Coordinates of C-alpha atoms in Angstrom, one line a residue:
M1 CA 88.2 31.3 83.7
V2 CA 85.5 29.7 86.0
I3 CA 86.7 31.8 89.0
D4 CA 86.4 34.9 86.9
V5 CA 82.8 34.1 86.1
V6 CA 82.1 33.4 89.8
I7 CA 83.6 36.8 90.8
V8 CA 81.5 38.7 88.2
V9 CA 78.3 36.9 89.2
A10 CA 79.1 37.7 92.9
Y11 CA 79.6 41.3 92.0
F12 CA 76.2 41.4 90.2
A13 CA 74.6 39.9 93.3
M14 CA 76.3 42.5 95.6
M15 CA 74.8 45.3 93.5
I16 CA 71.3 44.0 93.8
V17 CA 71.8 43.6 97.6
C18 CA 72.8 47.2 97.7
G19 CA 69.6 48.1 96.0
I20 CA 67.6 46.2 98.6
V21 CA 69.4 47.8 101.5
A22 CA 68.8 51.2 100.0
M23 CA 65.1 50.5 99.4
R24 CA 64.6 50.2 103.2
R25 CA 66.0 53.7 103.7
L26 CA 63.8 55.4 101.2
K27 CA 61.3 57.8 102.8
S28 CA 60.5 60.4 100.1
T29 CA 60.8 61.4 96.5
A30 CA 63.9 63.5 97.4
D31 CA 65.5 60.4 98.8
Y32 CA 64.8 58.5 95.6
L33 CA 65.9 61.2 93.2
V34 CA 68.7 63.2 94.9
A35 CA 69.6 61.2 98.1
D36 CA 68.0 64.1 100.2
R37 CA 70.7 66.5 99.0
N38 CA 73.0 65.5 101.9
L39 CA 76.2 63.9 100.6
P40 CA 79.5 65.0 102.3
F41 CA 82.6 65.6 100.2
W42 CA 84.2 62.1 100.8
V43 CA 81.0 60.5 99.4
F44 CA 80.1 63.1 96.8
F45 CA 83.5 63.2 95.0
P46 CA 83.8 59.4 94.3
C47 CA 80.2 59.2 93.4
L48 CA 80.4 62.0 90.8
S49 CA 83.6 60.5 89.4
A50 CA 81.8 57.2 89.0
V51 CA 79.0 58.9 87.0
I52 CA 81.4 60.7 84.7
L53 CA 83.5 57.6 83.9
G54 CA 81.2 55.4 81.8
G55 CA 81.5 53.6 78.5
G56 CA 82.7 56.6 76.4
S57 CA 85.4 57.6 78.8
T58 CA 86.5 54.0 79.5
F59 CA 85.9 51.8 76.5
G60 CA 85.7 54.7 74.1
S61 CA 89.1 56.1 75.1
A62 CA 90.7 52.7 75.1
S63 CA 89.3 51.8 71.7
Q64 CA 90.4 55.1 70.2
S65 CA 93.8 54.8 71.8
Y66 CA 94.2 51.3 70.3
Q67 CA 93.9 53.0 66.9
F68 CA 95.5 56.4 67.5
G69 CA 97.6 56.3 70.7
L70 CA 97.3 58.7 73.6
S71 CA 95.2 61.1 71.4
G72 CA 92.3 58.7 71.9
A73 CA 92.1 59.8 75.5
W74 CA 90.8 63.2 74.4
I75 CA 87.3 61.8 74.9
T76 CA 87.9 61.4 78.7
F77 CA 90.0 64.6 78.9
M78 CA 87.1 66.6 77.6
F79 CA 84.7 65.1 80.1
G80 CA 87.2 65.7 83.0
L81 CA 88.0 69.3 82.0
G82 CA 84.3 70.0 81.5
V83 CA 83.6 68.9 85.1
V84 CA 86.5 71.0 86.4
F85 CA 84.9 74.0 84.7
I86 CA 81.6 73.1 86.3
G87 CA 83.3 73.1 89.7
L88 CA 85.0 76.4 89.1
F89 CA 82.0 78.3 87.7
L90 CA 78.7 76.4 87.8
A91 CA 78.5 73.9 90.7
G92 CA 77.7 76.6 93.3
R93 CA 74.8 77.9 91.3
I94 CA 73.5 74.4 90.6
A95 CA 73.8 73.2 94.2
K96 CA 71.6 76.0 95.5
L97 CA 68.8 75.4 93.0
D98 CA 65.8 73.8 94.6
V99 CA 65.1 71.6 91.5
F100 CA 65.4 68.0 90.5
T101 CA 66.2 68.6 86.7
L102 CA 67.6 70.9 84.1
S103 CA 64.1 71.2 82.5
E104 CA 62.6 72.3 85.8
L105 CA 65.2 75.1 85.8
L106 CA 64.2 76.2 82.3
Q107 CA 60.5 76.0 83.2
R108 CA 61.0 78.3 86.2
R109 CA 63.1 80.7 84.2
Y110 CA 61.1 80.9 81.0
G111 CA 57.8 79.2 81.6
H112 CA 55.4 78.6 78.7
G113 CA 56.2 74.9 78.3
S114 CA 59.9 75.3 77.9
G115 CA 60.5 72.6 80.5
Y116 CA 58.4 70.1 78.5
V117 CA 60.5 70.7 75.3
S118 CA 63.7 70.5 77.2
A119 CA 62.7 67.4 79.0
I120 CA 62.1 65.6 75.7
V121 CA 65.6 66.5 74.4
S122 CA 67.3 65.7 77.7
T123 CA 65.5 62.3 77.9
I124 CA 66.8 61.4 74.4
Y125 CA 70.4 62.2 75.7
T126 CA 70.1 60.3 78.9
V127 CA 68.7 57.2 77.2
L128 CA 71.4 57.2 74.6
I129 CA 74.1 57.6 77.2
A130 CA 72.7 54.6 79.1
V131 CA 72.8 52.7 75.8
V132 CA 76.5 53.5 75.5
Q133 CA 77.2 51.9 78.9
I134 CA 75.1 48.8 78.3
I135 CA 76.7 48.1 75.0
A136 CA 80.1 48.3 76.7
L137 CA 78.8 46.0 79.5
G138 CA 77.7 43.5 76.9
T139 CA 81.2 43.7 75.3
I140 CA 82.9 42.7 78.6
L141 CA 80.5 39.7 79.2
K142 CA 81.0 38.7 75.6
E143 CA 84.8 38.5 76.0
L144 CA 84.6 36.9 79.4
L145 CA 81.9 34.3 78.8
G146 CA 82.0 33.8 75.1
W147 CA 78.3 35.0 74.9
S148 CA 76.9 36.9 72.0
L149 CA 76.9 40.7 72.4
N150 CA 73.1 40.8 72.7
A151 CA 73.1 38.2 75.6
G152 CA 75.8 40.2 77.4
I153 CA 73.7 43.4 77.0
L154 CA 70.6 41.7 78.3
A155 CA 72.3 40.3 81.4
G156 CA 74.3 43.4 82.4
G157 CA 71.4 45.7 81.6
M158 CA 68.9 43.8 83.7
V159 CA 71.1 43.7 86.8
T160 CA 71.8 47.5 86.7
V161 CA 68.2 48.4 86.1
I162 CA 67.0 46.2 89.0
Y163 CA 69.1 47.8 91.7
T164 CA 68.4 51.3 90.3
M165 CA 64.7 50.7 90.2
I166 CA 64.4 49.4 93.8
G167 CA 66.8 51.7 95.5
G168 CA 66.9 55.0 93.6
M169 CA 69.7 57.5 94.2
I170 CA 70.5 56.1 97.6
A171 CA 71.2 52.7 96.0
I172 CA 73.2 54.5 93.3
T173 CA 75.2 56.3 96.0
I174 CA 76.1 53.1 97.8
T175 CA 77.0 51.3 94.6
D176 CA 78.9 54.3 93.1
F177 CA 81.1 54.6 96.1
L178 CA 81.9 50.9 96.0
Q179 CA 82.4 51.0 92.3
F180 CA 84.8 54.0 92.6
V181 CA 87.0 52.1 95.0
L182 CA 86.9 49.0 92.8
M183 CA 87.6 50.7 89.5
T184 CA 90.5 52.7 90.9
I185 CA 92.2 49.5 92.2
G186 CA 91.3 47.7 89.0
V187 CA 92.9 50.2 86.6
I188 CA 96.1 50.4 88.7
L189 CA 96.5 46.6 88.6
L190 CA 95.8 46.5 84.9
L191 CA 98.5 49.2 84.2
I192 CA 101.0 47.4 86.4
F193 CA 100.5 44.0 84.8
G194 CA 100.0 45.4 81.3
V195 CA 103.2 47.4 81.2
D196 CA 105.1 44.4 82.6
A197 CA 103.7 42.1 79.9
A198 CA 104.8 44.6 77.2
G199 CA 108.3 44.6 78.5
G200 CA 108.4 47.7 80.6
I201 CA 107.8 51.4 79.8
H202 CA 111.0 51.7 77.7
A203 CA 109.9 48.8 75.5
V204 CA 106.5 50.3 75.0
T205 CA 107.9 53.7 73.8
Q206 CA 110.2 51.8 71.4
V207 CA 107.6 49.6 69.8
V208 CA 104.7 52.0 69.0
P209 CA 104.8 54.6 66.3
P210 CA 106.0 58.0 67.6
E211 CA 102.7 59.7 67.0
F212 CA 101.1 57.2 69.4
L213 CA 102.9 59.0 72.3
T214 CA 101.5 62.5 71.4
L215 CA 98.2 64.2 72.0
T216 CA 98.1 65.5 68.5
N217 CA 97.5 62.3 66.5
I218 CA 93.9 63.4 65.9
S219 CA 92.4 65.8 63.4
G220 CA 91.6 69.4 64.4
Q221 CA 88.0 68.8 63.3
R222 CA 87.6 65.8 65.5
L223 CA 89.1 67.7 68.5
L224 CA 86.7 70.6 67.9
G225 CA 83.8 68.1 67.7
L226 CA 84.8 66.6 71.0
F227 CA 85.1 70.0 72.6
L228 CA 81.6 71.1 71.4
S229 CA 79.9 67.9 72.3
L230 CA 81.7 66.5 75.3
F231 CA 83.2 69.5 77.1
L232 CA 80.1 71.6 76.6
G233 CA 77.7 68.7 76.8
I234 CA 78.8 67.3 80.2
M235 CA 78.1 70.8 81.7
I236 CA 74.4 70.4 81.0
G237 CA 73.9 66.6 81.4
Q238 CA 70.9 65.7 83.6
D239 CA 72.9 62.8 85.1
I240 CA 75.7 65.2 86.2
W241 CA 73.4 67.8 87.5
Q242 CA 71.3 65.3 89.4
R243 CA 74.5 64.0 91.1
I244 CA 75.6 67.6 91.9
L245 CA 72.2 68.3 93.5
T246 CA 73.0 65.5 96.0
A247 CA 75.9 67.6 97.5
R248 CA 75.4 68.8 101.1
S249 CA 76.5 72.3 100.4
Q250 CA 77.7 74.6 97.6
N251 CA 81.3 74.2 98.8
V252 CA 81.0 70.4 98.6
A253 CA 79.6 70.7 95.1
K254 CA 82.4 73.0 94.0
A255 CA 85.4 71.1 95.5
G256 CA 83.9 67.7 94.7
S257 CA 83.4 68.6 91.0
I258 CA 86.9 69.9 90.6
F259 CA 88.4 66.8 92.2
A260 CA 86.2 64.5 90.2
G261 CA 87.2 66.3 87.0
L262 CA 90.9 66.0 87.7
Y263 CA 90.4 62.3 88.6
S264 CA 88.7 61.8 85.3
V265 CA 91.6 63.4 83.4
G266 CA 93.9 60.9 85.1
W267 CA 91.5 58.1 84.2
G268 CA 91.7 59.2 80.6
A269 CA 95.5 59.0 80.6
A270 CA 95.2 55.5 82.1
M271 CA 92.8 54.4 79.3
G272 CA 95.1 55.9 76.7
I273 CA 98.0 53.7 78.0
C274 CA 95.7 50.7 78.1
G275 CA 94.8 51.2 74.5
I276 CA 98.5 51.4 73.5
L277 CA 99.2 48.2 75.5
A278 CA 96.4 46.4 73.7
Y279 CA 97.9 47.6 70.4
I280 CA 101.2 46.1 71.3
L281 CA 100.0 42.8 72.8
L282 CA 96.9 42.2 70.7
P283 CA 97.6 43.7 67.3
D284 CA 95.0 41.6 65.4
L285 CA 91.8 42.3 67.3
A286 CA 88.7 42.0 65.2
S287 CA 87.2 45.1 66.8
P288 CA 88.9 47.9 68.7
Q289 CA 85.8 48.1 70.9
S290 CA 87.1 44.9 72.5
A291 CA 90.6 46.3 73.3
L292 CA 90.1 46.8 77.0
P293 CA 88.4 43.6 78.1
A294 CA 90.7 41.6 75.8
L295 CA 93.7 43.3 77.4
V296 CA 92.5 42.3 80.9
I297 CA 92.1 38.6 79.9
E298 CA 95.5 38.7 78.2
V299 CA 97.7 40.1 80.9
L300 CA 96.0 39.2 84.2
P301 CA 95.9 35.8 85.9
A302 CA 92.6 34.0 86.5
G303 CA 90.8 35.4 89.5
L304 CA 92.5 38.8 89.3
S305 CA 91.2 39.3 85.8
G306 CA 87.7 38.7 87.2
I307 CA 88.2 41.4 89.8
V308 CA 89.4 43.9 87.2
L309 CA 86.6 43.0 84.8
A310 CA 84.2 43.6 87.6
A311 CA 86.0 46.9 88.2
L312 CA 85.5 48.0 84.6
M313 CA 81.9 46.9 84.7
S314 CA 81.5 49.1 87.8
A315 CA 82.5 52.1 85.8
L316 CA 79.8 51.4 83.3
M317 CA 77.1 50.4 85.7
S318 CA 77.4 53.6 87.7
T319 CA 76.7 55.6 84.6
V320 CA 73.8 53.3 83.5
S321 CA 72.1 53.7 86.9
A322 CA 72.6 57.5 86.9
T323 CA 71.3 58.0 83.4
V324 CA 68.3 55.6 83.7
L325 CA 67.2 57.3 86.9
A326 CA 67.8 60.7 85.2
S327 CA 65.5 59.7 82.3
A328 CA 62.8 58.6 84.6
T329 CA 63.2 61.8 86.7
L330 CA 62.8 64.0 83.6
V331 CA 59.6 62.3 82.4
T332 CA 58.0 62.2 85.9
N333 CA 59.1 65.5 87.3
D334 CA 58.9 67.7 84.2
I335 CA 56.1 66.1 82.1
L336 CA 53.8 64.0 84.2
K337 CA 53.9 65.8 87.5
P338 CA 52.7 69.2 86.1
L339 CA 50.2 67.7 83.7
L340 CA 48.6 65.2 86.2
H341 CA 49.3 67.2 89.4
L342 CA 50.8 64.2 91.1
S343 CA 50.9 63.8 94.8
E344 CA 54.2 63.0 96.6
A345 CA 53.3 59.3 96.9
A346 CA 52.2 59.1 93.3
E347 CA 55.3 60.8 92.1
F348 CA 57.5 58.4 94.0
N349 CA 55.7 55.3 92.7
I350 CA 55.6 56.5 89.1
S351 CA 59.3 57.4 89.3
R352 CA 60.1 53.9 90.3
A353 CA 57.9 52.4 87.6
L354 CA 59.3 54.6 84.9
T355 CA 62.8 53.7 85.9
A356 CA 61.9 50.1 85.1
V357 CA 60.3 51.0 81.8
T358 CA 63.2 53.2 80.8
G359 CA 65.6 50.4 81.6
V360 CA 63.7 48.0 79.2
V361 CA 63.8 50.6 76.5
V362 CA 67.5 51.2 77.0
I363 CA 68.3 47.5 76.8
L364 CA 66.3 47.1 73.6
L365 CA 68.0 50.1 72.0
S366 CA 71.4 48.8 73.0
I367 CA 70.7 45.5 71.2
Y368 CA 69.5 47.5 68.1
I369 CA 72.4 50.0 68.0
G370 CA 75.3 47.8 69.1
D371 CA 78.0 50.4 68.7
V372 CA 79.3 52.7 71.5
F373 CA 80.3 55.6 69.3
V374 CA 77.1 55.9 67.4
A375 CA 75.1 56.2 70.6
L376 CA 77.7 58.5 72.3
D377 CA 78.0 61.0 69.4
T378 CA 74.2 61.1 68.8
A379 CA 73.5 61.7 72.5
Y380 CA 75.9 64.6 72.8
S381 CA 74.9 66.1 69.4
Y382 CA 71.3 66.5 70.8
L383 CA 72.3 67.6 74.2
S384 CA 74.9 70.3 73.4
G385 CA 73.3 71.3 70.1
C386 CA 69.8 71.9 71.5
L387 CA 70.2 72.8 75.2
F388 CA 73.5 74.4 75.9
V389 CA 72.5 77.9 74.7
P390 CA 69.1 78.1 76.5
I391 CA 70.5 76.7 79.7
M392 CA 73.5 79.1 79.8
A393 CA 71.2 82.0 78.9
A394 CA 68.9 81.0 81.8
L395 CA 71.8 81.2 84.2
F396 CA 73.7 84.2 82.8
W397 CA 71.6 86.3 80.4
P398 CA 68.7 88.2 82.0
R399 CA 67.4 89.4 78.6
A400 CA 66.7 85.9 77.4
I401 CA 62.9 85.3 77.0
W402 CA 60.7 82.2 76.7
Q403 CA 60.0 82.6 73.0
G404 CA 63.7 82.6 72.3
A405 CA 64.3 79.6 74.5
I406 CA 61.6 77.4 72.9
A407 CA 62.4 78.6 69.4
S408 CA 66.1 77.9 69.9
I409 CA 65.5 74.4 71.2
L410 CA 63.1 73.5 68.3
V411 CA 65.1 75.0 65.5
S412 CA 68.4 73.4 66.8
A413 CA 66.6 70.0 67.2
I414 CA 65.6 70.1 63.5
A415 CA 69.1 71.2 62.5
V416 CA 70.8 68.4 64.5
T417 CA 68.4 65.7 63.2
A418 CA 68.8 66.8 59.6
S419 CA 72.6 67.0 60.0
L420 CA 72.8 63.5 61.6
A421 CA 70.9 62.1 58.7
M422 CA 73.1 63.9 56.1
Y423 CA 76.5 63.6 57.7
G424 CA 76.3 60.8 60.3
P425 CA 77.0 60.9 64.0
T426 CA 80.8 61.1 63.8
S427 CA 80.7 64.4 61.8
V428 CA 81.2 67.7 63.6
A429 CA 78.5 69.2 61.5
P430 CA 75.5 68.2 63.7
I431 CA 76.9 69.8 66.8
M432 CA 78.1 72.9 65.1
L433 CA 74.9 73.6 63.2
G434 CA 72.9 72.8 66.4
I435 CA 74.8 75.2 68.7
G436 CA 75.1 77.8 65.9
S437 CA 71.4 77.8 65.0
S438 CA 70.4 77.7 68.7
A439 CA 72.5 80.8 69.6
V440 CA 71.3 82.8 66.6
V441 CA 67.7 82.1 67.2
M442 CA 67.9 82.7 71.0
I443 CA 69.6 86.1 70.5
L444 CA 67.5 87.3 67.6
V445 CA 64.1 86.3 69.1
S446 CA 65.0 87.5 72.5
L447 CA 66.1 90.9 71.3
L448 CA 63.4 91.4 68.7
L449 CA 60.5 90.4 71.0
A450 CA 61.9 91.7 74.3
R451 CA 59.7 94.8 74.4
S452 CA 56.4 93.1 73.4
P453 CA 53.9 92.4 76.2
A454 CA 53.8 88.7 75.3
A455 CA 57.5 88.4 76.1
R456 CA 57.0 89.6 79.6
N457 CA 54.0 87.3 80.4

């Protein structure tokens, strides 16, 4: 156990060193926010994969698979398939945009403050996604060190925020690449030792209920909710777009997105198997949320378990860093810069300061919420429910107008908030009402006002 702790502490120290190294290479805001848009495929693909695979796709899938079998992996499958779709149909368009954020795209397309409204909603999403990861980080440290969940959240969150703040996207690129390698090795080791501890593949298939080995042990309503929130939502996530904007070319963005999506589908299958192994070997867990770290400690010898836990933490930290930076980028680039007419130097300094402030807010919210699924479902309800329609209209519907965009965002935000209060974050109602109201308002307002002089100004 002591050697596991040493390995995890050494890993944390290495991440901070990466941030310091990256800080020395920073020369501009573009370096800090999008790594100067210059990543080749062999760097871009693993870095995008690392961003996708966070707490929801790792701990969320394993936790759900502990309860429902392979069907629990639909969380990660939806993420992966959504990114494959991005690669096939959207990545080329995204990569050629000379923007830093989704909200900047909306402001250029619609004007009239649409970027401000979008930035607020996107910031809520990115903050909550960061909360998901830090809660999962805290869960690992709780299992490893016997700390309280809050202490684990505080420690893991602070390390991630520090290296992100000082090194920006260059630091994230360095750490994401290392984390991708580590998490790939880690999950392979966990599967090998876990299957062996359970008595082999044949024994696993004999012990679990038959429905655990299918992809249909989940309600149709829940599957629809995952499609609407995760498949559609990941297409318009600021953290995903900001990583795609780092690609060297449109071809790199397309190919890298497709490969990252397919890798994520494979990761989902691995998490589904891990959840089943935990169900067999650890049937009396107090919380399914602990299934993955508990499985690591159960089946791996000391030393190796520390390496694999560090690998699992790397999957979380890569997404924390991306979403914290995305939140700071949205506030700086889309709200403060146009309002205060910031210079290049001022934008750079404020971006770094807001990264630190956002990190503190995320850590405090993580302590307050304490549950991965509450934060994950809430985040994607707002993202998909409020922004999917106006963003897709900006890219593909020339008749969309600014009044329709702003009205659709505001009305859907009210619908999502009311639905969350009435039905809770696990219900499919918030996302359905959000997307439905957003589409109706966008279409009606755009068609009704299209001929008015105001709509063209």
